[in-house]
Amino acid sequence: MNNLLMCMFFLVLVITYPVLSNPNYILQNRLKQINSFSAKFIQQVIDINGIIIQTNEGELWIKYPNFFRFRFVYPNEFFLVSNGKLLWLFNPTINQVIIYCVKNIMIDSPLILLAKDEIKNCNKYNVQQNNDYFSLLPKVHNANLKHFSITVTTDGIIKNFSLFEQGGQIVECQLSDFKKILMNDDEFYFHIPKGTTIDDQR
């Protein structure tokens, strides 16, 4: 009987260990620790020659799945807000808001991919790990996306997120002041200011 139990124990170890050490499993397990968070961000676009051609700074609030609020403060102020169904793009400088359906969003942006919970769909990617750094290569060819990466700690803190395009351009997003916080769904509804020009693209 003891021999049988020992055999079963080692069999479980053999089956379980490869799963627990799989980068895909490890990444999903780390990301599952986060349901909602806020952070400050710096997003940079780097061309094929390694030159920074665009920089944006701001704050973000994300609640999975698909709830997000981005406030860009540099170089120009504007807002991206989604309640999971609609996306509002508000430009206070010209007092205009554009409304989209979230399901139709095809924006290749690290922030959008992060907010749309895309990285938790790990089965769509071949995942490689180097400590806290994970590289995700799409299993199906993507015309724009070559691969993307994320750095996330064992306790679920996201440090950075990068998108590598087929043409060689890179979009990097560095996060700071990362905080796990509770948020209500109604915090992700954009109340259009009176007098705002509305461009409804739904």
mmCIF file of C-alpha atoms in Angstrom:
data_model
loop_
_atom_site.group_PDB
_atom_site.id
_atom_site.type_symbol
_atom_site.label_atom_id
_atom_site.label_comp_id
_atom_site.label_asym_id
_atom_site.label_seq_id
_atom_site.Cartn_x
_atom_site.Cartn_y
_atom_site.Cartn_z
ATOM 1 C CA MET A 1 0.000 0.000 0.000
ATOM 2 C CA ASN A 2 2.802 2.387 0.903
ATOM 3 C CA ASN A 3 4.523 1.664 -2.403
ATOM 4 C CA LEU A 4 1.299 2.446 -4.260
ATOM 5 C CA LEU A 5 0.917 5.762 -2.439
ATOM 6 C CA MET A 6 4.527 6.685 -3.191
ATOM 7 C CA CYS A 7 4.046 5.897 -6.884
ATOM 8 C CA MET A 8 0.917 8.044 -6.990
ATOM 9 C CA PHE A 9 2.738 10.896 -5.207
ATOM 10 C CA PHE A 10 5.609 10.928 -7.696
ATOM 11 C CA LEU A 11 3.180 10.652 -10.605
ATOM 12 C CA VAL A 12 1.373 13.778 -9.383
ATOM 13 C CA LEU A 13 4.714 15.584 -9.097
ATOM 14 C CA VAL A 14 5.681 14.608 -12.631
ATOM 15 C CA ILE A 15 2.348 15.813 -14.021
ATOM 16 C CA THR A 16 2.066 18.989 -11.944
ATOM 17 C CA TYR A 17 5.610 20.372 -12.065
ATOM 18 C CA PRO A 18 5.712 21.054 -15.829
ATOM 19 C CA VAL A 19 2.409 22.950 -15.522
ATOM 20 C CA LEU A 20 3.535 25.054 -12.563
ATOM 21 C CA SER A 21 6.829 25.912 -14.276
ATOM 22 C CA ASN A 22 5.171 26.765 -17.601
ATOM 23 C CA PRO A 23 5.669 30.498 -18.438
ATOM 24 C CA ASN A 24 2.092 30.715 -19.713
ATOM 25 C CA TYR A 25 0.720 29.412 -16.398
ATOM 26 C CA ILE A 26 3.060 31.623 -14.345
ATOM 27 C CA LEU A 27 2.048 34.782 -16.232
ATOM 28 C CA GLN A 28 -1.677 34.047 -15.952
ATOM 29 C CA ASN A 29 -1.297 33.314 -12.233
ATOM 30 C CA ARG A 30 0.472 36.634 -11.630
ATOM 31 C CA LEU A 31 -2.062 38.638 -13.620
ATOM 32 C CA LYS A 32 -5.010 37.021 -11.825
ATOM 33 C CA GLN A 33 -3.871 38.757 -8.635
ATOM 34 C CA ILE A 34 -4.998 42.090 -10.091
ATOM 35 C CA ASN A 35 -8.639 43.037 -10.631
ATOM 36 C CA SER A 36 -8.280 46.813 -10.640
ATOM 37 C CA PHE A 37 -5.445 49.300 -10.262
ATOM 38 C CA SER A 38 -4.236 52.828 -10.888
ATOM 39 C CA ALA A 39 -0.828 54.047 -12.050
ATOM 40 C CA LYS A 40 1.074 56.842 -13.717
ATOM 41 C CA PHE A 41 2.504 56.133 -17.156
ATOM 42 C CA ILE A 42 5.033 57.302 -19.709
ATOM 43 C CA GLN A 43 4.455 55.971 -23.218
ATOM 44 C CA GLN A 44 7.112 56.348 -25.920
ATOM 45 C CA VAL A 45 7.132 55.500 -29.616
ATOM 46 C CA ILE A 46 10.580 54.443 -30.878
ATOM 47 C CA ASP A 47 11.344 54.207 -34.592
ATOM 48 C CA ILE A 48 13.422 51.531 -36.354
ATOM 49 C CA ASN A 49 16.582 53.584 -35.732
ATOM 50 C CA GLY A 50 16.037 53.665 -31.968
ATOM 51 C CA ILE A 51 14.961 57.320 -31.952
ATOM 52 C CA ILE A 52 12.089 58.425 -29.704
ATOM 53 C CA ILE A 53 9.574 60.129 -31.989
ATOM 54 C CA GLN A 54 6.681 60.564 -29.560
ATOM 55 C CA THR A 55 6.191 60.734 -25.790
ATOM 56 C CA ASN A 56 2.953 60.799 -23.802
ATOM 57 C CA GLU A 57 2.516 61.022 -20.052
ATOM 58 C CA GLY A 58 -0.512 60.627 -17.849
ATOM 59 C CA GLU A 59 -2.512 58.595 -15.353
ATOM 60 C CA LEU A 60 -4.619 55.472 -15.764
ATOM 61 C CA TRP A 61 -7.281 53.515 -13.919
ATOM 62 C CA ILE A 62 -8.106 49.972 -15.059
ATOM 63 C CA LYS A 63 -10.694 47.466 -13.885
ATOM 64 C CA TYR A 64 -10.875 44.082 -15.594
ATOM 65 C CA PRO A 65 -12.367 43.265 -17.924
ATOM 66 C CA ASN A 66 -12.487 46.248 -20.324
ATOM 67 C CA PHE A 67 -13.097 49.116 -17.894
ATOM 68 C CA PHE A 68 -10.496 51.862 -18.185
ATOM 69 C CA ARG A 69 -9.859 55.581 -17.866
ATOM 70 C CA PHE A 70 -6.730 57.217 -19.287
ATOM 71 C CA ARG A 71 -5.902 60.853 -18.650
ATOM 72 C CA PHE A 72 -3.107 62.113 -20.878
ATOM 73 C CA VAL A 73 -1.447 65.254 -19.526
ATOM 74 C CA TYR A 74 1.584 65.632 -21.823
ATOM 75 C CA PRO A 75 2.098 66.957 -24.436
ATOM 76 C CA ASN A 76 -1.661 67.630 -24.702
ATOM 77 C CA GLU A 77 -4.507 66.828 -22.361
ATOM 78 C CA PHE A 78 -7.137 64.345 -23.502
ATOM 79 C CA PHE A 79 -9.118 61.458 -22.054
ATOM 80 C CA LEU A 80 -9.886 57.864 -23.076
ATOM 81 C CA VAL A 81 -12.711 56.313 -21.057
ATOM 82 C CA SER A 82 -14.476 52.960 -21.473
ATOM 83 C CA ASN A 83 -17.291 51.263 -19.563
ATOM 84 C CA GLY A 84 -16.680 47.950 -21.327
ATOM 85 C CA LYS A 85 -19.160 48.678 -24.118
ATOM 86 C CA LEU A 86 -18.430 52.229 -25.266
ATOM 87 C CA LEU A 87 -15.204 54.195 -25.636
ATOM 88 C CA TRP A 88 -15.139 57.965 -25.288
ATOM 89 C CA LEU A 89 -12.219 59.997 -26.650
ATOM 90 C CA PHE A 90 -12.493 63.504 -25.225
ATOM 91 C CA ASN A 91 -10.318 66.427 -26.303
ATOM 92 C CA PRO A 92 -10.936 69.369 -23.925
ATOM 93 C CA THR A 93 -8.813 71.720 -26.055
ATOM 94 C CA ILE A 94 -11.341 71.661 -28.899
ATOM 95 C CA ASN A 95 -14.228 70.536 -26.659
ATOM 96 C CA GLN A 96 -15.005 67.433 -28.744
ATOM 97 C CA VAL A 97 -15.822 63.836 -27.838
ATOM 98 C CA ILE A 98 -15.739 60.847 -30.218
ATOM 99 C CA ILE A 99 -17.724 57.742 -29.248
ATOM 100 C CA TYR A 100 -16.792 54.208 -30.380
ATOM 101 C CA CYS A 101 -17.968 50.654 -29.665
ATOM 102 C CA VAL A 102 -15.285 48.794 -27.682
ATOM 103 C CA LYS A 103 -15.757 45.625 -29.760
ATOM 104 C CA ASN A 104 -14.711 47.557 -32.869
ATOM 105 C CA ILE A 105 -11.485 48.954 -31.409
ATOM 106 C CA MET A 106 -8.464 47.856 -33.424
ATOM 107 C CA ILE A 107 -5.842 50.158 -31.861
ATOM 108 C CA ASP A 108 -2.305 48.760 -31.618
ATOM 109 C CA SER A 109 -1.410 50.424 -28.327
ATOM 110 C CA PRO A 110 0.110 48.876 -25.189
ATOM 111 C CA LEU A 111 -2.379 50.763 -23.037
ATOM 112 C CA ILE A 112 -5.386 49.512 -25.000
ATOM 113 C CA LEU A 113 -4.078 45.928 -25.075
ATOM 114 C CA LEU A 114 -3.475 46.089 -21.329
ATOM 115 C CA ALA A 115 -6.884 47.570 -20.581
ATOM 116 C CA LYS A 116 -8.763 45.156 -22.859
ATOM 117 C CA ASP A 117 -7.362 42.250 -20.828
ATOM 118 C CA GLU A 118 -5.652 40.907 -23.959
ATOM 119 C CA ILE A 119 -2.563 39.639 -22.131
ATOM 120 C CA LYS A 120 -4.693 37.312 -19.995
ATOM 121 C CA ASN A 121 -5.562 35.470 -23.227
ATOM 122 C CA CYS A 122 -2.214 33.708 -22.945
ATOM 123 C CA ASN A 123 -3.354 30.656 -24.898
ATOM 124 C CA LYS A 124 -3.215 32.805 -28.040
ATOM 125 C CA TYR A 125 0.535 33.315 -27.551
ATOM 126 C CA ASN A 126 3.785 31.451 -27.144
ATOM 127 C CA VAL A 127 5.106 32.773 -23.840
ATOM 128 C CA GLN A 128 8.764 32.998 -22.829
ATOM 129 C CA GLN A 129 9.961 34.059 -19.379
ATOM 130 C CA ASN A 130 13.113 35.625 -17.944
ATOM 131 C CA ASN A 131 12.471 36.282 -14.235
ATOM 132 C CA ASP A 132 9.717 38.962 -14.176
ATOM 133 C CA TYR A 133 9.949 39.653 -17.928
ATOM 134 C CA PHE A 134 7.529 37.829 -20.243
ATOM 135 C CA SER A 135 7.575 37.890 -24.044
ATOM 136 C CA LEU A 136 4.393 36.932 -25.922
ATOM 137 C CA LEU A 137 4.536 35.887 -29.574
ATOM 138 C CA PRO A 138 1.162 35.483 -31.375
ATOM 139 C CA LYS A 139 0.526 31.922 -32.543
ATOM 140 C CA VAL A 140 -1.362 33.325 -35.538
ATOM 141 C CA HIS A 141 0.432 35.840 -37.772
ATOM 142 C CA ASN A 142 -0.585 39.450 -37.155
ATOM 143 C CA ALA A 143 -0.053 42.017 -39.913
ATOM 144 C CA ASN A 144 0.961 44.735 -37.428
ATOM 145 C CA LEU A 145 2.009 43.039 -34.182
ATOM 146 C CA LYS A 146 5.266 41.075 -34.111
ATOM 147 C CA HIS A 147 5.178 40.388 -30.378
ATOM 148 C CA PHE A 148 4.738 42.189 -27.093
ATOM 149 C CA SER A 149 6.227 41.967 -23.631
ATOM 150 C CA ILE A 150 5.262 42.679 -20.053
ATOM 151 C CA THR A 151 7.213 42.900 -16.807
ATOM 152 C CA VAL A 152 5.095 41.808 -13.841
ATOM 153 C CA THR A 153 6.282 40.849 -10.351
ATOM 154 C CA THR A 154 5.281 37.773 -8.352
ATOM 155 C CA ASP A 155 2.707 39.853 -6.439
ATOM 156 C CA GLY A 156 1.093 41.127 -9.636
ATOM 157 C CA ILE A 157 2.674 44.578 -9.921
ATOM 158 C CA ILE A 158 3.005 45.580 -13.597
ATOM 159 C CA LYS A 159 6.196 47.544 -14.269
ATOM 160 C CA ASN A 160 6.150 48.017 -18.044
ATOM 161 C CA PHE A 161 4.532 46.849 -21.241
ATOM 162 C CA SER A 162 5.907 47.030 -24.794
ATOM 163 C CA LEU A 163 4.553 46.402 -28.270
ATOM 164 C CA PHE A 164 6.915 45.423 -31.093
ATOM 165 C CA GLU A 165 5.513 46.081 -34.567
ATOM 166 C CA GLN A 166 6.300 44.113 -37.717
ATOM 167 C CA GLY A 167 7.920 47.172 -39.301
ATOM 168 C CA GLY A 168 10.419 47.543 -36.453
ATOM 169 C CA GLN A 169 8.734 50.344 -34.514
ATOM 170 C CA ILE A 170 8.380 49.881 -30.741
ATOM 171 C CA VAL A 171 5.800 51.372 -28.379
ATOM 172 C CA GLU A 172 6.895 51.244 -24.738
ATOM 173 C CA CYS A 173 4.831 52.022 -21.661
ATOM 174 C CA GLN A 174 6.477 52.451 -18.255
ATOM 175 C CA LEU A 175 4.243 52.389 -15.170
ATOM 176 C CA SER A 176 4.960 53.976 -11.792
ATOM 177 C CA ASP A 177 3.061 54.600 -8.545
ATOM 178 C CA PHE A 178 1.172 51.328 -9.178
ATOM 179 C CA LYS A 179 -1.690 50.830 -6.702
ATOM 180 C CA LYS A 180 -4.225 48.029 -6.343
ATOM 181 C CA ILE A 181 -7.509 49.769 -5.559
ATOM 182 C CA LEU A 182 -11.224 48.983 -5.593
ATOM 183 C CA MET A 183 -13.327 50.891 -8.136
ATOM 184 C CA ASN A 184 -17.022 50.992 -9.006
ATOM 185 C CA ASP A 185 -18.216 50.428 -12.569
ATOM 186 C CA ASP A 186 -19.861 53.864 -12.704
ATOM 187 C CA GLU A 187 -16.418 55.486 -12.388
ATOM 188 C CA PHE A 188 -15.812 54.398 -15.985
ATOM 189 C CA TYR A 189 -18.765 56.194 -17.559
ATOM 190 C CA PHE A 190 -17.915 59.472 -19.266
ATOM 191 C CA HIS A 191 -20.368 62.268 -18.565
ATOM 192 C CA ILE A 192 -20.186 64.551 -21.595
ATOM 193 C CA PRO A 193 -19.780 68.225 -20.607
ATOM 194 C CA LYS A 194 -22.503 70.597 -21.762
ATOM 195 C CA GLY A 195 -21.727 72.261 -25.085
ATOM 196 C CA THR A 196 -19.329 69.505 -26.224
ATOM 197 C CA THR A 197 -19.301 68.593 -29.925
ATOM 198 C CA ILE A 198 -20.225 64.900 -30.283
ATOM 199 C CA ASP A 199 -18.916 62.652 -33.071
ATOM 200 C CA ASP A 200 -20.747 59.324 -32.694
ATOM 201 C CA GLN A 201 -18.842 56.543 -34.525
ATOM 202 C CA ARG A 202 -20.850 53.612 -33.113
#
